[in-house]
Short mmCIF file of C-alpha atoms and ligand atoms in Angstrom, two decimals:
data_model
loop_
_atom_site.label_atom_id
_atom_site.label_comp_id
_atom_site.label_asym_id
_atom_site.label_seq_id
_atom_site.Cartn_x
_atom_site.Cartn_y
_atom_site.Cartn_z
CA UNK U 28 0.00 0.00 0.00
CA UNK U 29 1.21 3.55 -1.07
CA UNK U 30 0.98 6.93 1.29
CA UNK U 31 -2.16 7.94 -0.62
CA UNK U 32 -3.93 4.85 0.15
CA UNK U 33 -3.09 4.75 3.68
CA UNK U 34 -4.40 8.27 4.18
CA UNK U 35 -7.62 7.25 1.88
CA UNK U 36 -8.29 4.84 4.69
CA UNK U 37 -7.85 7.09 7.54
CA UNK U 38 -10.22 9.63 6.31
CA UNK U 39 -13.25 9.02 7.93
CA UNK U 40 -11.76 7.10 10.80
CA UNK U 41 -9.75 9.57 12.78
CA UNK U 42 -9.65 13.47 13.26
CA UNK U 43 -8.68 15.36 10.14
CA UNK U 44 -5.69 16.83 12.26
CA UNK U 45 -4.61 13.28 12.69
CA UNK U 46 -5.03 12.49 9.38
CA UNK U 47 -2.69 15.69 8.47
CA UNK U 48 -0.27 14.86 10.93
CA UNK U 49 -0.19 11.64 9.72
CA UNK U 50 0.33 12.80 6.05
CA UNK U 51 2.87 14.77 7.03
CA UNK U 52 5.21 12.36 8.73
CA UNK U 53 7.35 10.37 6.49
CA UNK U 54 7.13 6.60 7.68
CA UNK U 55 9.83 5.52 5.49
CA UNK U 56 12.39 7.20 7.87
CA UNK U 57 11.16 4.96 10.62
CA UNK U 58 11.07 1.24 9.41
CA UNK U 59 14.36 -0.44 8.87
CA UNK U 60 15.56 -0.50 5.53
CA UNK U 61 14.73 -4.35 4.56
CA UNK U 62 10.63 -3.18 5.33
CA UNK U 63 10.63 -0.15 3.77
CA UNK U 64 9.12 -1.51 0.44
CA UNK U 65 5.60 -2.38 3.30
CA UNK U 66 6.58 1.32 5.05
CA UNK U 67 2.51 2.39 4.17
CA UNK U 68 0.89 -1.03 4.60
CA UNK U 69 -1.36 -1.08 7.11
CA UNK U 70 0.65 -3.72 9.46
CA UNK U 71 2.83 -3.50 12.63
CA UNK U 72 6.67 -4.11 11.05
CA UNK U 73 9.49 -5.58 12.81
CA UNK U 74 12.32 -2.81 14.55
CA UNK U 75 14.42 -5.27 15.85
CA UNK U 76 14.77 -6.64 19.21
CA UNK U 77 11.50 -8.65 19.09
CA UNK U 78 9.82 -4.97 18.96
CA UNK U 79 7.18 -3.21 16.15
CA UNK U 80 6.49 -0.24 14.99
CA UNK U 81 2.38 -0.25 15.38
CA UNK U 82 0.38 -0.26 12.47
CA UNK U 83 -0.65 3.14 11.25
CA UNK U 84 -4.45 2.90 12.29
CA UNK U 85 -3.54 1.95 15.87
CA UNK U 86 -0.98 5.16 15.44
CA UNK U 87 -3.94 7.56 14.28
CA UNK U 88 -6.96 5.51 16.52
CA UNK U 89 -4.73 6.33 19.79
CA UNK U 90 -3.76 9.94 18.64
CA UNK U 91 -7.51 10.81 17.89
CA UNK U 92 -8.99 8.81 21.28
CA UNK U 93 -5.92 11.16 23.12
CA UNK U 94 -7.80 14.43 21.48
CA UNK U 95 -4.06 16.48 21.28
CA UNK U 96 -3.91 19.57 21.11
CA UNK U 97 -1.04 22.46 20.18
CA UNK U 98 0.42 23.78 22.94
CA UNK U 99 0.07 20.06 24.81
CA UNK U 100 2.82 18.61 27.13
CA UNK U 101 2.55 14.78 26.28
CA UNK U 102 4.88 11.05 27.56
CA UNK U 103 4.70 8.40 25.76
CA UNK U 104 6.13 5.11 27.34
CA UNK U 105 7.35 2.58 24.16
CA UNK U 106 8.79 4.87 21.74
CA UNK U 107 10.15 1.99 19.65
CA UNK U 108 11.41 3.68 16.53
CA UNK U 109 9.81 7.26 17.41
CA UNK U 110 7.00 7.00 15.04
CA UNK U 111 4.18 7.39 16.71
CA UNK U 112 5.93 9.88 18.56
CA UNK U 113 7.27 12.62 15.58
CA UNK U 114 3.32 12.09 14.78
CA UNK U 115 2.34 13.14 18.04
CA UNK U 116 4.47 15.79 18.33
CA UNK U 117 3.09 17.68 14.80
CA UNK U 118 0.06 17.89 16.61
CA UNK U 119 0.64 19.21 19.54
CA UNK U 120 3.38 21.84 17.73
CA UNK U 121 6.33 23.83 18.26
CA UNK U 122 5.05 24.98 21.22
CA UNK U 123 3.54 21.45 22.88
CA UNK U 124 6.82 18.84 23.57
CA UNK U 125 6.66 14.89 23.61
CA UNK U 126 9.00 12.86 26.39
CA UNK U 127 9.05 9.46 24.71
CA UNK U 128 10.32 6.95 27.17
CA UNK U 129 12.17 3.59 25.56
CA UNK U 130 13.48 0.60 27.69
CA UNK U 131 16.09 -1.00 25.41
CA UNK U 132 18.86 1.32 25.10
CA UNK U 133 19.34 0.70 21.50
CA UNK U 134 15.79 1.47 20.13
CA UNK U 135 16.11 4.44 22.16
CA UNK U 136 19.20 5.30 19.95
CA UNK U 137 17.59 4.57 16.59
CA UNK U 138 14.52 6.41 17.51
CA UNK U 139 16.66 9.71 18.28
CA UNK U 140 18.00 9.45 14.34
CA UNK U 141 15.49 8.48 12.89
CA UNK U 142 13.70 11.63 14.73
CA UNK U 143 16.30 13.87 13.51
CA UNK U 144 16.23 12.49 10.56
CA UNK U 145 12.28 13.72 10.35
CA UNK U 146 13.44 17.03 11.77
CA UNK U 147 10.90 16.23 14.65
CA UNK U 148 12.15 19.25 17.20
CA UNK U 149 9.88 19.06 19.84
CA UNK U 150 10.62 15.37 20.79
CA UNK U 151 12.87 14.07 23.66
CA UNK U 152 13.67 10.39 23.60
CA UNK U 153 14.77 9.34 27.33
CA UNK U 154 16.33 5.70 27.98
CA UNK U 155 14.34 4.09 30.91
CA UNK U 156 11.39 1.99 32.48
CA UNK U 157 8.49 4.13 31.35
CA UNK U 158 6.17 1.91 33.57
CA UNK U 159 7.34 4.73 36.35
CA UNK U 160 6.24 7.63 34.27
CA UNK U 161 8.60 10.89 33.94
CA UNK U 162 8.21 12.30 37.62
CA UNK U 163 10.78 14.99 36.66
CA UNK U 164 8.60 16.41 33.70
CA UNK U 165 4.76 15.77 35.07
CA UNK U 166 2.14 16.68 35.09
CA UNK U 167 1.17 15.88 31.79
CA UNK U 168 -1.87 16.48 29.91
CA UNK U 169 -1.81 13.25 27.98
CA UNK U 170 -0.22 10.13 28.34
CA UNK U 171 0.47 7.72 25.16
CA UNK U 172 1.50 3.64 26.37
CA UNK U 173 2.13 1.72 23.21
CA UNK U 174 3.11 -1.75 25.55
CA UNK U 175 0.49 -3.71 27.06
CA UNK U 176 0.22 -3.39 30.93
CA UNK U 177 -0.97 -6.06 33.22
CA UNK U 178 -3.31 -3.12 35.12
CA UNK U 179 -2.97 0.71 34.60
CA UNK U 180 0.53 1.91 36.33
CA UNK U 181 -0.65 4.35 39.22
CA UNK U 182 2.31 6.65 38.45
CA UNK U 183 1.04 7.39 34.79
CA UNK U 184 -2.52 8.27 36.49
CA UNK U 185 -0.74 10.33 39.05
CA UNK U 186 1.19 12.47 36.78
CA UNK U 187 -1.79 13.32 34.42
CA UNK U 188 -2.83 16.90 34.78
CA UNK U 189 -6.39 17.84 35.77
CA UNK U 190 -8.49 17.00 32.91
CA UNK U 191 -5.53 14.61 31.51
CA UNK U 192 -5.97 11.52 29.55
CA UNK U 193 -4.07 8.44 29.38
CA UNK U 194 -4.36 5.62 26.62
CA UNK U 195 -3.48 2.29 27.07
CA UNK U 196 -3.70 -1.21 26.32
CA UNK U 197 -4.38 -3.20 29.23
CA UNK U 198 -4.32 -6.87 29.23
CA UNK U 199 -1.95 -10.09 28.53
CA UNK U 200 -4.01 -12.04 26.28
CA UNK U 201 -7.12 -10.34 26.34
CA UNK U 202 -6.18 -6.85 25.65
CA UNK U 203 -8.06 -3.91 25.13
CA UNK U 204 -7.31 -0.33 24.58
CA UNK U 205 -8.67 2.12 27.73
CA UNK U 206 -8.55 5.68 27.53
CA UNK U 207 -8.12 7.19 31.46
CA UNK U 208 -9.36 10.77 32.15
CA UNK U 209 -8.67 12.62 35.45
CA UNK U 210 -11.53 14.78 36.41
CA UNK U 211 -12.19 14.92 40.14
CA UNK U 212 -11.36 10.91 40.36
CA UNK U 213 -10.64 8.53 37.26
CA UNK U 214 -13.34 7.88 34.84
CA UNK U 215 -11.77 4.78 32.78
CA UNK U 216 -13.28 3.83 29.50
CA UNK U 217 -13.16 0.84 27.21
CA UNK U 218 -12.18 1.12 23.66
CA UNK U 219 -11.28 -2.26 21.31
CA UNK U 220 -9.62 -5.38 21.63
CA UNK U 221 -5.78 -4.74 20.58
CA UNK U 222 -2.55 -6.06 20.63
CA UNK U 223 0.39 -4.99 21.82
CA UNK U 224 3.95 -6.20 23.11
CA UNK U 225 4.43 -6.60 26.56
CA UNK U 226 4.72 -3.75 28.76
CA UNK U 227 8.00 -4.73 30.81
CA UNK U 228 8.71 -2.84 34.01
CA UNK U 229 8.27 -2.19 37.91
CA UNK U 230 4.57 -1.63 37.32
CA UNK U 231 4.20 -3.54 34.07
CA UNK U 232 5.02 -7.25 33.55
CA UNK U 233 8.04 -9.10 34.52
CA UNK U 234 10.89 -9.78 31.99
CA UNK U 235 11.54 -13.24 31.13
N1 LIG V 329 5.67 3.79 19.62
C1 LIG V 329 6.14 2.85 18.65
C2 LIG V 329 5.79 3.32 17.23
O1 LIG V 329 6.22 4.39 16.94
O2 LIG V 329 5.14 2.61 16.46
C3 LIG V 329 5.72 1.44 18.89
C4 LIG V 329 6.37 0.90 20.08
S1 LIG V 329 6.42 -0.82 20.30
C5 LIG V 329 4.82 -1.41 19.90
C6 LIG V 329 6.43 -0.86 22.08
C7 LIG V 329 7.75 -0.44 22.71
O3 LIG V 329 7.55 -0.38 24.13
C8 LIG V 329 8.91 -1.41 22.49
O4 LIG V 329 9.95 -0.74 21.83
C9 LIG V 329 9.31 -1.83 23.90
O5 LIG V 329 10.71 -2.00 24.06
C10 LIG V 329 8.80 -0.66 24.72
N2 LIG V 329 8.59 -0.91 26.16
C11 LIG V 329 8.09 -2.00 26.77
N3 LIG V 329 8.06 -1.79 28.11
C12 LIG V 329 8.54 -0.54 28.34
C13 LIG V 329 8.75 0.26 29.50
N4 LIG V 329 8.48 -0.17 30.74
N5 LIG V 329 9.24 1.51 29.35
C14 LIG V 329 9.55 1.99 28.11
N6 LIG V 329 9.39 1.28 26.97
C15 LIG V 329 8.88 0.03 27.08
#
C-alpha cells in the first residue's frame, strides 16, 4: 500500500488533524531498511529486538482517542522507533513537547535518528522503564503507552494533569485499549480489543 492509500483509509476514521499529521510524517524514515518496500501497509513491522512499529491505524486511533492539542505537554512510554511519537508531536506543535520513554537502550538510539532524521524538534527520547512515568517532567496532559500493561501503572494516572488523559492497552491475552481521564477521580473507559507487546517494568510485567 502507497501513502495515498493509507491516508484514503484514515479519512473518515480519525480526526482530520490526525489524518494531516499523519500525512505529514514520512514513515519511510522509521522502518528499517529491509521493510521499507511495506513502510505504508497497514501492518505493525518488525524494529528489531523482538519490537514493532504499530500499524498506522492503531498510530492515528490512539492519537484521535488522546484528542491532542497544540500547545500540549505529552509522555509516551514505548517509543520503539519514534514514530508514533514525531506524529504526536506535529500535533501538539512547536510549542507542545513529547517525552518518549524507551526501555532498550538501543531502540532508544535509533529512535533519536530516525527523529532527527524527520526534523521532529519538539521530541525528547529518554532511555528508561516508562512503567514509572517521567516524575521529573509531570504533570502531563496526555499520556500515550504503546506496551500492554498487566493493570494501569498508578504513576502514569498520578502524573496526568487535571483533565488529563491516558491511553493504554491493558491486558496479557485479552487486551483492550482504555482511555483514562482525570476529572475529580478517574473515569476509565473501554475502547477495542488490541494487541500490543508486553509492557516490561516495575509496574508492568516481569521480563523473562
Ligand atoms: N511507539 C512505537 C511506534 O512508533 O510505532 C511502537 C512501540 S512498540 C509497539 C512498544 C515499545 O515499548 C517497544 O519498543 C518496547 O521495548 C517498549 N517498552 C516496553 N516496556 C517498556 C517500559 N516499561 N518503558 C519503556 N518502553 C517500554
Amino acid at each position: 500500500m502507497g501513502k495515498e492509500e493509507m491516508i484514503k483509509r484514515l479519512r473518515g476514521m480519525v480526526d482530520e488533524n490526525v489524518v494531516e499529521a499523519m500525512a505529514a510524517v514520512p514513515r519511510e524514515l522509521f522502518v528499517p531498511d529491509d521493510h521499507k518496500r511495506e513502510a505504508y501497509d497497514d501492518t505493525p513491522l518488525p524494529i528489531g529486538r523482538g519490537q514493532t512499529i504499530s500499524a498506522p491505524h492503531m498510530v492515528a486511533i490512539m492519537c484521535h482517542i488522546l484528542d491532542l492539542r497544540l500547545g500540549m505537554m505529552v509522555l509516551e512510554v514505548g517509543a520503539g522507533c519514534g514514530y508514533h511519537a514525531a506524529v504526536m508531536a506535529r500535533l501538539v506543535g512547536e510549542s507542545g513537547h513529547v517525552y518518549a520513554i524507551e526501555r532498550i537502550a538501543e531502540l532508544a538510539f535509533r529512535a533519536r535518528e530516525n527523529l532527527a532524521r524527520a526534523k521532529a524538534t519538539n521530541v525528547t527520547v529518554i532511555h528508561g522503564d516508562g512503567s514509572l512515568g517521567l516524575p521529573e517532567h509531570a504533570p502531563f496532559d496526555r499520556i500515550s503507552v504503546a506496551a500492554s500493561a498487566p493493570k494501569i501503572p498508578s504513576p502514569l494516572k498520578d502524573q496526568l494533569k487535571p483533565g488529563g488523559k491516558l491511553v493504554i492497552p491493558v491486558g496479557s491475552l485479552d487486551q483492550q485499549l482504555m482511555l483514562v481521564t482525570r476529572d475529580d477521580g478517574f473515569e476509565v473507559k473501554r475502547y477495542m480489543g488490541v494487541i500490543f507487546v508486553p509492557l516490561i517494568g516495575e509496574h508492568g510485567f516481569s521480563e523473562g
